[in-house]
Structures are given as C-alpha cells and as structure tokens.
PDB file of C-alpha atoms in Angstrom:
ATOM      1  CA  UNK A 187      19.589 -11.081 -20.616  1.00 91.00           C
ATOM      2  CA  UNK A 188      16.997  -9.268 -22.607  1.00 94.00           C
ATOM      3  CA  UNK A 189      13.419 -10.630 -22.228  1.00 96.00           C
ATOM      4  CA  UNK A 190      13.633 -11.602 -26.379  1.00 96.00           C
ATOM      5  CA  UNK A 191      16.718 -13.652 -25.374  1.00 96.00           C
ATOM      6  CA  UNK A 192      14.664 -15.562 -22.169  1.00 96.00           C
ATOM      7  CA  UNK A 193      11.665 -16.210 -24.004  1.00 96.00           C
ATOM      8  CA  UNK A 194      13.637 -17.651 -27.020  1.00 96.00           C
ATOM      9  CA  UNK A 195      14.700 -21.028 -24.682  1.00 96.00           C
ATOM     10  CA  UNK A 196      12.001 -23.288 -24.027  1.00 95.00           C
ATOM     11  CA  UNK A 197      10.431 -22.952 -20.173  1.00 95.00           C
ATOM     12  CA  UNK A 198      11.127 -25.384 -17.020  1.00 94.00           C
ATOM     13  CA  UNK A 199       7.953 -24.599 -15.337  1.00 96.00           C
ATOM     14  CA  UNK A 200       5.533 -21.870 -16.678  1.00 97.00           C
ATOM     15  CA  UNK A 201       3.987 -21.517 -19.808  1.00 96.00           C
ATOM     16  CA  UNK A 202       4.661 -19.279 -22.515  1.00 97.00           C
ATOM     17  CA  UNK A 203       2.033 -17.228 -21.570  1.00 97.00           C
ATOM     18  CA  UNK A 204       2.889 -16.827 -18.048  1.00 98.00           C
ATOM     19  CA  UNK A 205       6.594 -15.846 -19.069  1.00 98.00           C
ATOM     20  CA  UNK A 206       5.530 -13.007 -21.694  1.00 98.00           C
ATOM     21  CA  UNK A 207       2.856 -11.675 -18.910  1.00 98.00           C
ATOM     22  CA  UNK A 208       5.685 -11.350 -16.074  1.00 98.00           C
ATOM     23  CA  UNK A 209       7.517  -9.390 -19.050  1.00 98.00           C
ATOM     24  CA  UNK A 210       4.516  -7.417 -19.812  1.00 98.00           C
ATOM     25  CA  UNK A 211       3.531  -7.052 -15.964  1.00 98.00           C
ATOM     26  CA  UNK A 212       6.578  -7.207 -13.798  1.00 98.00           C
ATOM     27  CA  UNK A 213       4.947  -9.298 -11.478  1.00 98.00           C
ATOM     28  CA  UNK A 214       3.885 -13.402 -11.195  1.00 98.00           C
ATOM     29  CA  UNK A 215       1.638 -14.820  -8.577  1.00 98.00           C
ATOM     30  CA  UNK A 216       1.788 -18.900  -8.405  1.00 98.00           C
ATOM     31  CA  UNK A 217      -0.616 -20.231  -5.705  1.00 97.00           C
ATOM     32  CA  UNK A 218       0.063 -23.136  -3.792  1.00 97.00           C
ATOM     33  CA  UNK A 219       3.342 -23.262  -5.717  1.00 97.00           C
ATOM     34  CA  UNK A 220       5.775 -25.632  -3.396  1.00 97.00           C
ATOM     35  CA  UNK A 221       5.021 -28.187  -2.141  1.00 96.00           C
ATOM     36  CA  UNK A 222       3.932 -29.717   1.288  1.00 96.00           C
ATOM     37  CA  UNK A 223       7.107 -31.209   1.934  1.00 97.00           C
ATOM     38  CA  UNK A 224       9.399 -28.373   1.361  1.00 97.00           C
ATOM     39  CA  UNK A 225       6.807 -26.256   3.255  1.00 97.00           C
ATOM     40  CA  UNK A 226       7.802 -28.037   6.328  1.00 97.00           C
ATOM     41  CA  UNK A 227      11.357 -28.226   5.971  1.00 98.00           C
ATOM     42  CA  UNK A 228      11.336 -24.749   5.557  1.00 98.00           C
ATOM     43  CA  UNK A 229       9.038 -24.369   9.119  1.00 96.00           C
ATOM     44  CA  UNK A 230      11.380 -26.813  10.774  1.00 97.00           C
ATOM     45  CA  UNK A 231      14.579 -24.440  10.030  1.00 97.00           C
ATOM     46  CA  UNK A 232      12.556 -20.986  10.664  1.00 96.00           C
ATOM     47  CA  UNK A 233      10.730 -22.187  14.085  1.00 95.00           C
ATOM     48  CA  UNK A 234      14.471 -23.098  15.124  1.00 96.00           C
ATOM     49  CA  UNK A 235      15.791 -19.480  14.160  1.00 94.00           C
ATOM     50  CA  UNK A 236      12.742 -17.932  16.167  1.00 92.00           C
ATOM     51  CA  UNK A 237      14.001 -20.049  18.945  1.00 93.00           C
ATOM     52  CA  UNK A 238      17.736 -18.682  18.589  1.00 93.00           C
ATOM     53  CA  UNK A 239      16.169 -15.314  18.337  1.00 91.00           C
ATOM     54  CA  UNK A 240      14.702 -15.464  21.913  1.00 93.00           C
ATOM     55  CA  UNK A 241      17.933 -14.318  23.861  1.00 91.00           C
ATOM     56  CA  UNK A 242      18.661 -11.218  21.958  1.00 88.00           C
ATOM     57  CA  UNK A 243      17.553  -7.678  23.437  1.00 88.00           C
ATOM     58  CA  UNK A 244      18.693  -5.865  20.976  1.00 90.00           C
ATOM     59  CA  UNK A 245      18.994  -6.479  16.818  1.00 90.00           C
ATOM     60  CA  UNK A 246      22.287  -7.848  15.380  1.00 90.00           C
ATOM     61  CA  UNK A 247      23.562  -8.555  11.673  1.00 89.00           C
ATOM     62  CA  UNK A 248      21.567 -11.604  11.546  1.00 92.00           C
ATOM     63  CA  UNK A 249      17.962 -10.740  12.949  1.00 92.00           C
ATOM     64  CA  UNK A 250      16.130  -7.743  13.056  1.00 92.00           C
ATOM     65  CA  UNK A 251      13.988  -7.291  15.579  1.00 88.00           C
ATOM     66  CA  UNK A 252      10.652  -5.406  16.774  1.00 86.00           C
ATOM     67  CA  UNK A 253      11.238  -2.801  19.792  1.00 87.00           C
ATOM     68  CA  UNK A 254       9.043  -5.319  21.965  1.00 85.00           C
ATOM     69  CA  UNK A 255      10.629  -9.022  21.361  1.00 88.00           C
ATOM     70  CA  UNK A 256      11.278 -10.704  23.849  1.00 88.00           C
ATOM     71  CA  UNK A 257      12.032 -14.242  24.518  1.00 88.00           C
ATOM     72  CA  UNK A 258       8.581 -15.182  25.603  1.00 89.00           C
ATOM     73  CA  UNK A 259       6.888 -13.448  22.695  1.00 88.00           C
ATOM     74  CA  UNK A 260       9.263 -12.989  20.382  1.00 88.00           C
ATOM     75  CA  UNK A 261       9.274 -10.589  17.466  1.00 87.00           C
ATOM     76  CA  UNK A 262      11.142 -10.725  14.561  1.00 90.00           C
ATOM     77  CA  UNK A 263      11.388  -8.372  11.651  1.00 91.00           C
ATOM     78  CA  UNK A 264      13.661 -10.081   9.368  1.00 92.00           C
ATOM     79  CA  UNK A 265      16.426 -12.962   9.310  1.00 94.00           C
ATOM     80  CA  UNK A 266      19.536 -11.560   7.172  1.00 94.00           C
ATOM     81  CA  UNK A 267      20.369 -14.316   4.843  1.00 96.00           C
ATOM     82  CA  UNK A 268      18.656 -17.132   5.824  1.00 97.00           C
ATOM     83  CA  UNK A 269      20.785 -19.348   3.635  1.00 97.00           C
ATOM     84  CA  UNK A 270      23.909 -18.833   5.688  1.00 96.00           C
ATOM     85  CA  UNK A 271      22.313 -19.988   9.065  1.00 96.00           C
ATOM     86  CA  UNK A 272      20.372 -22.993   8.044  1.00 97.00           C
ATOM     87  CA  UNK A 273      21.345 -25.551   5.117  1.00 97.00           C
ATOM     88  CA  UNK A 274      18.125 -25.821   3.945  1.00 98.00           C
ATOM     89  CA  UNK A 275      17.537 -22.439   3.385  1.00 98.00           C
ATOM     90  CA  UNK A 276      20.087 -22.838   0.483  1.00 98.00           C
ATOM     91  CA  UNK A 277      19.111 -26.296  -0.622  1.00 98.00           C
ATOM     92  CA  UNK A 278      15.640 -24.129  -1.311  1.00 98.00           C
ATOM     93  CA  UNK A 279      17.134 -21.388  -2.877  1.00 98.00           C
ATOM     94  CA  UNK A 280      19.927 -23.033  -5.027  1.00 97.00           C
ATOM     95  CA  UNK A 281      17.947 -26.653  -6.278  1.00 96.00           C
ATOM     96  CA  UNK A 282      14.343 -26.487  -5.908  1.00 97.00           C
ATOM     97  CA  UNK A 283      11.134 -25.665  -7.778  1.00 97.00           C
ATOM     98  CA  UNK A 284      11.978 -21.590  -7.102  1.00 97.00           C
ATOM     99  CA  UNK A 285      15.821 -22.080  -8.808  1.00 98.00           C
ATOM    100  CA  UNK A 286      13.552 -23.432 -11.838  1.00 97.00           C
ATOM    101  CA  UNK A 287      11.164 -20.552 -11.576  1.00 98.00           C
ATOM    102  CA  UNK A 288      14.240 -18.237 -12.028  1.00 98.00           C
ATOM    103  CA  UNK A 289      15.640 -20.247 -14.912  1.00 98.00           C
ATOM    104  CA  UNK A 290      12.426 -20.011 -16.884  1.00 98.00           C
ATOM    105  CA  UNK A 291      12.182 -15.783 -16.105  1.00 98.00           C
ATOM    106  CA  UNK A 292      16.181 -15.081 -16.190  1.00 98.00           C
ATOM    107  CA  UNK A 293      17.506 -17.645 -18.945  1.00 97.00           C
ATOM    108  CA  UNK A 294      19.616 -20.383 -18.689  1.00 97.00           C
ATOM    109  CA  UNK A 295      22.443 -18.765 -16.600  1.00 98.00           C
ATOM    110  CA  UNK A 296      21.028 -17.971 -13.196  1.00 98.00           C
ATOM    111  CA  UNK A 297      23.835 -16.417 -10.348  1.00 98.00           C
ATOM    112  CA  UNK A 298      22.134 -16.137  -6.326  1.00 98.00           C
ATOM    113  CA  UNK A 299      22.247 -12.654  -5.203  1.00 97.00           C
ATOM    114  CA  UNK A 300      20.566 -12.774  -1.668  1.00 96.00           C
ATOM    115  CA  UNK A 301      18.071 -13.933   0.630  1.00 97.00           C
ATOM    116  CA  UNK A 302      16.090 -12.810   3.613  1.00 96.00           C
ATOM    117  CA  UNK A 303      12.659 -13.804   5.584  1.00 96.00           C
ATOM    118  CA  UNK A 304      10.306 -10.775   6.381  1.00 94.00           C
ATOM    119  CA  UNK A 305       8.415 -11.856   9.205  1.00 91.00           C
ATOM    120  CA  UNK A 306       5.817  -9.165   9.385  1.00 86.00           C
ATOM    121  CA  UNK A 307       4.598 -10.413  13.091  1.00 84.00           C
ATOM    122  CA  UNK A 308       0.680 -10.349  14.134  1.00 85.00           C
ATOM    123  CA  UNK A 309      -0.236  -7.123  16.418  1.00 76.00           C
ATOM    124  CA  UNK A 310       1.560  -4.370  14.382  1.00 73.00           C
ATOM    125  CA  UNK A 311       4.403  -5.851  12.395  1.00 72.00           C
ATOM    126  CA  UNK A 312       5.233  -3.221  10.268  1.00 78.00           C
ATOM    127  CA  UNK A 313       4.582  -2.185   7.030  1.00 85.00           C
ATOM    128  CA  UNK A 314       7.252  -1.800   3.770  1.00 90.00           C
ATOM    129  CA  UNK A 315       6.917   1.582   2.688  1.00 94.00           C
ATOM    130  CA  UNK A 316       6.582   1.836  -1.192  1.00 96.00           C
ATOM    131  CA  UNK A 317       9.948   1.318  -2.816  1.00 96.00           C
ATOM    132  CA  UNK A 318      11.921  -0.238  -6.086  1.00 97.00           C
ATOM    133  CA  UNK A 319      15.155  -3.259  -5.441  1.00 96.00           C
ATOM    134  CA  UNK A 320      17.079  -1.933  -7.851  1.00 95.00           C
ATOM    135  CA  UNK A 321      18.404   1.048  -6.007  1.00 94.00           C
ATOM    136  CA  UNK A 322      19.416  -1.052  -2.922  1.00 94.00           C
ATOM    137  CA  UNK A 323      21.385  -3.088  -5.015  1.00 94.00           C
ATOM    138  CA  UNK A 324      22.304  -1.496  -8.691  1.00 95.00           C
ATOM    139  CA  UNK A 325      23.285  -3.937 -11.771  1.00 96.00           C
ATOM    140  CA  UNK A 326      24.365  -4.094 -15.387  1.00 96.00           C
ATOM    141  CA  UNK A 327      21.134  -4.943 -16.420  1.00 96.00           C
ATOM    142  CA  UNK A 328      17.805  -5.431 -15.471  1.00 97.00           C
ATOM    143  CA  UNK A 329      17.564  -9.190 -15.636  1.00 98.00           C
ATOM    144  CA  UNK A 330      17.385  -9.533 -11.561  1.00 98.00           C
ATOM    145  CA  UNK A 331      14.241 -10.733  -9.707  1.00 98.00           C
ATOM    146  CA  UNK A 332      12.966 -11.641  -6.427  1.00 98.00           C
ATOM    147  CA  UNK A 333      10.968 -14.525  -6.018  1.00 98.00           C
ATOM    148  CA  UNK A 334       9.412 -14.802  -2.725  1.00 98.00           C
ATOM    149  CA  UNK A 335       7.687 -17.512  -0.799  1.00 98.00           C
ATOM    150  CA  UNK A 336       4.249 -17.595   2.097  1.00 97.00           C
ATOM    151  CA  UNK A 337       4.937 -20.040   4.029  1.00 96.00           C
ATOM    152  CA  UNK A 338       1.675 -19.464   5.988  1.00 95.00           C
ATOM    153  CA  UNK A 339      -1.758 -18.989   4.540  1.00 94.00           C
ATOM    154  CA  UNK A 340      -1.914 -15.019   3.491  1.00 94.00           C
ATOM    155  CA  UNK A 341      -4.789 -13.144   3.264  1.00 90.00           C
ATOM    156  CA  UNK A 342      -5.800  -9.363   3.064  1.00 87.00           C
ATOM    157  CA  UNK A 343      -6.074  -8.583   6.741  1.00 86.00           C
ATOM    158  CA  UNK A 344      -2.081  -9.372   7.558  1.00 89.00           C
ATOM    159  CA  UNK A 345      -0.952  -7.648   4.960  1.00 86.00           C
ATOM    160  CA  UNK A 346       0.124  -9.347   1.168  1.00 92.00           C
ATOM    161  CA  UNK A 347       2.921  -7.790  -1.009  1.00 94.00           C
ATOM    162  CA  UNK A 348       1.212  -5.050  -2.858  1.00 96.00           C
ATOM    163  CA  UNK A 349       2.729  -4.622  -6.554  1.00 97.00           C
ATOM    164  CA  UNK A 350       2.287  -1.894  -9.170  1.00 97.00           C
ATOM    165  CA  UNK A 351       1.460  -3.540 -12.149  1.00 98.00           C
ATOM    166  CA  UNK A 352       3.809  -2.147 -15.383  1.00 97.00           C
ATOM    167  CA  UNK A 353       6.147  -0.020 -12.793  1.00 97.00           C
ATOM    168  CA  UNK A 354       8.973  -1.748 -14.066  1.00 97.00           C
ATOM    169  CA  UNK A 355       8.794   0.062 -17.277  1.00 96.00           C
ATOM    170  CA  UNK A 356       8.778   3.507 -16.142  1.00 94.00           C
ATOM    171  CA  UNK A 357      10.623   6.188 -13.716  1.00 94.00           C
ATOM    172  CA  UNK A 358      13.391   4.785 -11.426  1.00 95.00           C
ATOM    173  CA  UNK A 359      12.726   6.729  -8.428  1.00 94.00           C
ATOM    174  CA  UNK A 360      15.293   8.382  -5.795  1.00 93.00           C
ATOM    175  CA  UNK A 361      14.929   6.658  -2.414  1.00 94.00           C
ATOM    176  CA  UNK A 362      17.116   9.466  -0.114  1.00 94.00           C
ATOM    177  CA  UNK A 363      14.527  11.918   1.875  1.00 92.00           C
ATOM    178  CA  UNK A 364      15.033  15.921   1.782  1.00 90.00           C
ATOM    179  CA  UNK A 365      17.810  15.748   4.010  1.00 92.00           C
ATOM    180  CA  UNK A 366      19.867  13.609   1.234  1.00 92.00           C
ATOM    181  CA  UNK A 367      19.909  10.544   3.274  1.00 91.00           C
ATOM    182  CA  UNK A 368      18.955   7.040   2.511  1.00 92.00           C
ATOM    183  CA  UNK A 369      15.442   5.991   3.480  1.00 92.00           C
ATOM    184  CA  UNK A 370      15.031   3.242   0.634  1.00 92.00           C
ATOM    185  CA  UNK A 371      11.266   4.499  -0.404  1.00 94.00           C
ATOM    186  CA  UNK A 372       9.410   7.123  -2.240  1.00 95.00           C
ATOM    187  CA  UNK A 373       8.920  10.033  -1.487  1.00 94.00           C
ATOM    188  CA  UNK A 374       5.592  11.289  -0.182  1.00 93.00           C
ATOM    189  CA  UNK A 375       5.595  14.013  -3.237  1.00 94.00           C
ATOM    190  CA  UNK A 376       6.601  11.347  -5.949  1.00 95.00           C
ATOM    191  CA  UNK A 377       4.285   8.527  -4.110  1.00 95.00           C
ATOM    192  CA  UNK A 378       1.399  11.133  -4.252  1.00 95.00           C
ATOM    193  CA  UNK A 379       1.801  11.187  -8.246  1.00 94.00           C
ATOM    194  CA  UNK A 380       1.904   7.052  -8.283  1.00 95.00           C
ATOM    195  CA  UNK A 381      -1.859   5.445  -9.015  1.00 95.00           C
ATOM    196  CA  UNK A 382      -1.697   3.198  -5.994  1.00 94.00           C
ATOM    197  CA  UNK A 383      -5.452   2.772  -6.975  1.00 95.00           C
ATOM    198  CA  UNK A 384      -4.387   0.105  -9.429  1.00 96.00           C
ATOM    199  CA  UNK A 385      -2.152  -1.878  -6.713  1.00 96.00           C
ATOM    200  CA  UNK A 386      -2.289  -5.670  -7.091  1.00 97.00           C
ATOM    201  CA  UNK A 387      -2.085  -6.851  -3.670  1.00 96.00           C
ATOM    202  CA  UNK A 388      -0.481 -10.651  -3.941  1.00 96.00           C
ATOM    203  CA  UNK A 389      -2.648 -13.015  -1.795  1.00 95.00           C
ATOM    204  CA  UNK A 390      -2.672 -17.002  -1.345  1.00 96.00           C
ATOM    205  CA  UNK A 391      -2.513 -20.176   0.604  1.00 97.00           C
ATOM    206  CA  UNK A 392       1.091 -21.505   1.645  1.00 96.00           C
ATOM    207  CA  UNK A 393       3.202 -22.026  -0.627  1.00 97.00           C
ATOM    208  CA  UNK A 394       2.001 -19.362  -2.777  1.00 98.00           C
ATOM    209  CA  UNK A 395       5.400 -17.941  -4.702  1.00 98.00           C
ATOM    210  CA  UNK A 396       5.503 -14.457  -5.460  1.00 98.00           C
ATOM    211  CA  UNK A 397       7.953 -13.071  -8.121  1.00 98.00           C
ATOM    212  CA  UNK A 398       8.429  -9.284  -8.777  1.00 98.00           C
ATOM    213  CA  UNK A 399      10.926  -7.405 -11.334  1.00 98.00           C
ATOM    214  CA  UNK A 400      13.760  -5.007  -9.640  1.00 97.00           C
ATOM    215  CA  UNK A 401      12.111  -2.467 -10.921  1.00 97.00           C
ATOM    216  CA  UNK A 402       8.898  -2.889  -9.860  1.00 98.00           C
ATOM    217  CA  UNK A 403       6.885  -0.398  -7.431  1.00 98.00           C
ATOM    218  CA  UNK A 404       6.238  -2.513  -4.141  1.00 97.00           C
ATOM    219  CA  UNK A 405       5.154  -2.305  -0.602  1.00 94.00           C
ATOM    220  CA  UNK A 406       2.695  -3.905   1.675  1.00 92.00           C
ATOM    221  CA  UNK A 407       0.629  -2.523   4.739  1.00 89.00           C
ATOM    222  CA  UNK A 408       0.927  -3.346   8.631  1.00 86.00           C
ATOM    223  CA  UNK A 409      -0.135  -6.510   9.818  1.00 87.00           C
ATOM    224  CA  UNK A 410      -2.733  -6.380  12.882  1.00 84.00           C
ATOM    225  CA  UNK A 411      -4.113  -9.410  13.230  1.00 85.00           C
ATOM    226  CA  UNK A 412      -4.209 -10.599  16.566  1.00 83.00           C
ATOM    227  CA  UNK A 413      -1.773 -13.885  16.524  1.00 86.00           C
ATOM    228  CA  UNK A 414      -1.115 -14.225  12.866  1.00 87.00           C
ATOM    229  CA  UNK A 415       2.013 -13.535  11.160  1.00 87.00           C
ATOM    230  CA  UNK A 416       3.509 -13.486   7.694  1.00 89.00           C
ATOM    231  CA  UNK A 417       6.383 -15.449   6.843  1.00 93.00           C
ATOM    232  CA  UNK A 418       8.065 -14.748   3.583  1.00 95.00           C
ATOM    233  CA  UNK A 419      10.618 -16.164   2.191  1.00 97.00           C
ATOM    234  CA  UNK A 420      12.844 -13.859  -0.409  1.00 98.00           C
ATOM    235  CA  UNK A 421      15.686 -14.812  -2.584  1.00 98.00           C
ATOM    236  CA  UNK A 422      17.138 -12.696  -5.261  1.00 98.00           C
ATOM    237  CA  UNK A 423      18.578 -13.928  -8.937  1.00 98.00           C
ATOM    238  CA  UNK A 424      19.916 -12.575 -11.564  1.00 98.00           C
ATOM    239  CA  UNK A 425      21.009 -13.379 -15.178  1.00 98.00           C
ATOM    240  CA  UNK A 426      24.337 -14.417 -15.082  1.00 98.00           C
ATOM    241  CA  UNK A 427      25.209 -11.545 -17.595  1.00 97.00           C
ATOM    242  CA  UNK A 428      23.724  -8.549 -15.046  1.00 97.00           C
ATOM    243  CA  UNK A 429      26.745  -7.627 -12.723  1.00 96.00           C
ATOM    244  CA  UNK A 430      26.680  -5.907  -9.636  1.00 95.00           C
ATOM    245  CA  UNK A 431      27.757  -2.442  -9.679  1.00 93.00           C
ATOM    246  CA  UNK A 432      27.942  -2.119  -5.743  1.00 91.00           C
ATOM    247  CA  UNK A 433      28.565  -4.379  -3.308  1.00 89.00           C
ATOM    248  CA  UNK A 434      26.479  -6.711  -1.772  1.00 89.00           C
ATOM    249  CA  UNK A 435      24.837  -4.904   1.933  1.00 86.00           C
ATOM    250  CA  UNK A 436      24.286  -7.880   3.131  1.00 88.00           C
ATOM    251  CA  UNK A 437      27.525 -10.208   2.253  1.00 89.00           C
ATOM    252  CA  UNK A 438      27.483 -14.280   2.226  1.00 93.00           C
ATOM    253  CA  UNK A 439      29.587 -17.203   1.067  1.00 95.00           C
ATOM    254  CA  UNK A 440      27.118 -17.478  -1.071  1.00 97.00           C
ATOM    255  CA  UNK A 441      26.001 -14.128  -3.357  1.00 95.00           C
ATOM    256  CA  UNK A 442      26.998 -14.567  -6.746  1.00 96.00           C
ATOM    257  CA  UNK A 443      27.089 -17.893  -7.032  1.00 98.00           C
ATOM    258  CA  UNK A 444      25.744 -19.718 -10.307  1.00 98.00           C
ATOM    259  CA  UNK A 445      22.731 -21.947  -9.616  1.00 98.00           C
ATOM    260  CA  UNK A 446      22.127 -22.736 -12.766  1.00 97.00           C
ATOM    261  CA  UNK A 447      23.804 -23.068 -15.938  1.00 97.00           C
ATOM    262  CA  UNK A 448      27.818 -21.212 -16.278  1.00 97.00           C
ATOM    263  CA  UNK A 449      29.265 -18.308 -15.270  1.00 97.00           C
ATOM    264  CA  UNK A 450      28.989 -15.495 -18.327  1.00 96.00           C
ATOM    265  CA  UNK A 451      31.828 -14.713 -20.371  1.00 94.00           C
ATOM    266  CA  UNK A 452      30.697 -11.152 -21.150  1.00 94.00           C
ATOM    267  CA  UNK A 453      28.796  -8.591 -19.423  1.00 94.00           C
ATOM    268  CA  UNK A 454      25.108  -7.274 -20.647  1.00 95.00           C
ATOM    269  CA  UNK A 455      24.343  -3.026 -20.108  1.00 95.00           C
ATOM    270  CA  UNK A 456      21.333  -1.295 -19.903  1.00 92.00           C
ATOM    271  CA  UNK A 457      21.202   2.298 -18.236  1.00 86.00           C
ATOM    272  CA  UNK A 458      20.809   3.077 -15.475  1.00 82.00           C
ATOM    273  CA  UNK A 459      20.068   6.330 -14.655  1.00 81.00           C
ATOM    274  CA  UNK A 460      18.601   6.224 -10.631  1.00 79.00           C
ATOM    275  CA  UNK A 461      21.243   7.428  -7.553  1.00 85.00           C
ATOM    276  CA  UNK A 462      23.181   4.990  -6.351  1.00 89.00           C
ATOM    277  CA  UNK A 463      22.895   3.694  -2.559  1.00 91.00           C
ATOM    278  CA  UNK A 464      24.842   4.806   0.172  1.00 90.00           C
ATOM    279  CA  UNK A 465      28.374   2.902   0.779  1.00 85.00           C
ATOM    280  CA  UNK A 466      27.060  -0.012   3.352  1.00 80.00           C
ATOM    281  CA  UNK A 467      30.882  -0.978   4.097  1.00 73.00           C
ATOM    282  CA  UNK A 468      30.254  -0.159   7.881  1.00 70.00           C
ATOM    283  CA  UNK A 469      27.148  -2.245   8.179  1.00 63.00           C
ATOM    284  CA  UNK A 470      23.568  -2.302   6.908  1.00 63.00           C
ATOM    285  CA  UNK A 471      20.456  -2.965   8.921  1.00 56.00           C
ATOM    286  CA  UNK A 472      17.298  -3.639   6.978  1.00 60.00           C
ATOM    287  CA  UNK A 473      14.923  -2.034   5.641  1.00 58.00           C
ATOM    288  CA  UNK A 474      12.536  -1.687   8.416  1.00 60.00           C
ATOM    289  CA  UNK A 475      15.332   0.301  10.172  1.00 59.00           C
ATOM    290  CA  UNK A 476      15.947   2.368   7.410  1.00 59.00           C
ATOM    291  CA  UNK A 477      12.146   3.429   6.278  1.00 56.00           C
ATOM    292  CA  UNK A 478      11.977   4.255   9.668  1.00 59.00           C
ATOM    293  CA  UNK A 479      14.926   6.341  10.041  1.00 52.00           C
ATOM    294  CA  UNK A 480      16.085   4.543  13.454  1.00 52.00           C
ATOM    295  CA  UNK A 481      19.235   5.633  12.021  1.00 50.00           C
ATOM    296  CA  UNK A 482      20.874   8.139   9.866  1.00 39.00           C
ATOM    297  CA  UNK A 483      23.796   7.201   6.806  1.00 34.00           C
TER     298      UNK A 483
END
C-alpha cells in the first residue's frame, strides 16, 4: 500500500505528523512505548528461553549462540521466531499496542511476516554490520516494516540500532561479498560512499519501540559493557497487498498470517531492482553467522 493510500485512513496510535515523518524518514522512535505489564510478560517468556538455552553446545534452528555460552553464563545471539516457542510472544506480536503501530504505518490490512530477539549479550556481543531487510526477504512492494522492541533500558555504551535517516529512498544495495556469496551487508567500497556521519542511533528506556522501513540502511555496534545486555524484540509486517517473492528463511505456522483487517484480493508492485537472496531451502542461520562468514552459501 502506497504511503498516499496509509495516510488517507485515520491513525490507531500516532499522529498525523508522526505517520508522514516515518514516510519522510524511514524510521520512528517511541520511548517508553509498552507498557509495564507487557514488559514483564515478555521477561517472564525470554528468561525461560535463556534457561532452555543452557544445555546446548552448539547453535540449532531455534537459538543462535555466541562461541563461549555455556550453561552457567549463557550467551545468546538470537532466538529464531520467538512466537513459535512461547504463546506470548505471538499474543505480542499479533494483538497488542505494536499490531496497532503497524496498522497505523501499513494500512488497514496488516499480514505477520516474522519475528526474532537479538540479544546482543554484555562483554562483546556482536555487532550488525550495516545492511537493508529487503534483500533477505524480497516483496511486491515496499509496504513491509520492522518494529522492534528494548525490553531493557538502552543506552549508547551497549550498542542502540543505528538508522540512516532517508536510506529508504535511495540505492538498494547488493549484500553478496567479491566472492559472489551471501554476507547480508554492504560492502566496505559501497559503505565507504554511505554518510554514516548522519546515523541516528535509536536510544531509550524499556519499552522503547523502534520501527524502521525495509529499505532502510541499519546496523548497530558491539556491545561491551560489562554485565549488560540488549534485548530486542523484532517482528516484521507487511501490507496485506506486498507479497513475498521468496520464501520465508526462517518458516512458522505463523508467517503470513493477517493480524489485522482481510486478506487482499489483489496484489500491489513496485520494482525491485536489488539481487535476490540465496535459496535458504537447506537451512538458514542468522545473520550474525552470515556477516561473519562462519559459513559459506
């Protein structure tokens, strides 16, 4: 759904105002945006997947984890789609104050696409290189968003979610390095000509929501602080209208399901003219593994 189209139903949420400057921007920053109450619900579920995670020596299609975890000191990159392992998780993502947040940026015809929960552990959790969504997963449109959730007080020093303010409107970049494989980031040569001096870096206290355009230029930096990590919670929407053109890396019972509104009857198209991603079919790890290059597609 073109942003015309959005703007012309009336908001949930945010103001006018805030809806044309995501447009205009790419990006939204709500502080202290959920509440207390969902805030620990959400704790309750992730401190019981940290506790799952302890066992594991090695990292499996549900979490990714650092070289050192262990289950005394655990250390957890990511948890693949949180709302498959914990019913809250989708409660959150499908009928809460975020599924409104969506509405009021996508229209009134909102499908799920995924979720995930970057952990970004104290004492060197690592950084996201910079990089755009769209590639990872290509649609018919551009009407897909990420709306993402601290659910720990987040400050400079452990790392925020940098954004590139107006990205969205310009070059979709190719995320494969020199030897034509998949490394879901820039490349140093094209990152070189980006202004990262004008990086927006996306602080707050819990509860802060964070919402970024697919196409918008993204990363954040390491996180050393000594015993402080940063939770946050992702979950991609799109219009109902923006199809995928690949499939899903990351599969669940629940991607593509409406959350709000009906299923389209017709499909929206805008070009796209970036490379698509590699064929995931045989598994996909994250992108921590992938930025890396711990492994080769």
């Amino acid at each position: 759904m073109t942003p015309e189209k959005v703007l012309g139903h009336p908001a949930k949420i945010l103001s006018q105002s805030e809806r044309k400057a995501y447009f205009e921007n790419g990006y939204l920053l709500k502080e202290s945006f959920v509440c207390k109450d969902w805030l620990e619900r959400l704790w309750q579920a992730t401190e019981r997947m940290i506790d799952e995670s302890r066992t594991l020596r090695a990292s499996d299609d549900k979490f990714d984890i650092e070289k050192d975890h262990t289950s005394i000191l655990p250390k957890l990159r990511r948890l693949t789609q949180p709302v498959e392992h914990d019913p809250v998780y989708w409660e959150f993502a499908s009928n809460s104050i975020i599924t409104d947040l969506a509405e009021d940026l996508l229209g009134p015809d909102v499908k799920f696409h995924h979720s995930k929960l970057n952990f970004k552990w104290f004492g060197g959790g690592e950084e996201v290189k910079w990089h755009q969504d769209i590639q990872f997963w290509p649609h018919t449109n551009f009407s897909v968003l990420t709306i993402g959730v601290y659910l720990d007080d987040v400050g400079e020093e452990i790392g925020p979610m940098g954004v590139l303010p107006g990205s969205h409107r310009g070059e979709i970049y190719n995320q494969y390095n020199g030897d034509d494989e998949w490394i879901g980031c820039l490349s140093d040569g094209d990152l070189a000509k980006v202004p990262l001096e004008k990086a927006v870096h996306l602080k707050g206290p819990a509860g802060s929501v964070t919402v970024h355009h697919c196409r918008m230029l993204h990363g954040s930096m390491a996180n050393n602080h000594p015993n402080k990590s940063r939770p946050l919670l992702l979950n991609a929407f799109s219009s109902a209208d923006s199809l995928p053109i690949t499939p899903n890396p990351t599969p669940s019972r629940f991607n593509g399901t409406i959350v709000r509104g009906m299923a389209a009857r017709h499909a929206e198209f805008e070009p796209y003219l970036g490379r698509l991603p590699p064929d995931w079919s045989s598994g996909y790890s994250s992108i921590f593994a992938l930025q890396q290059e711990e492994e080769s597609l």
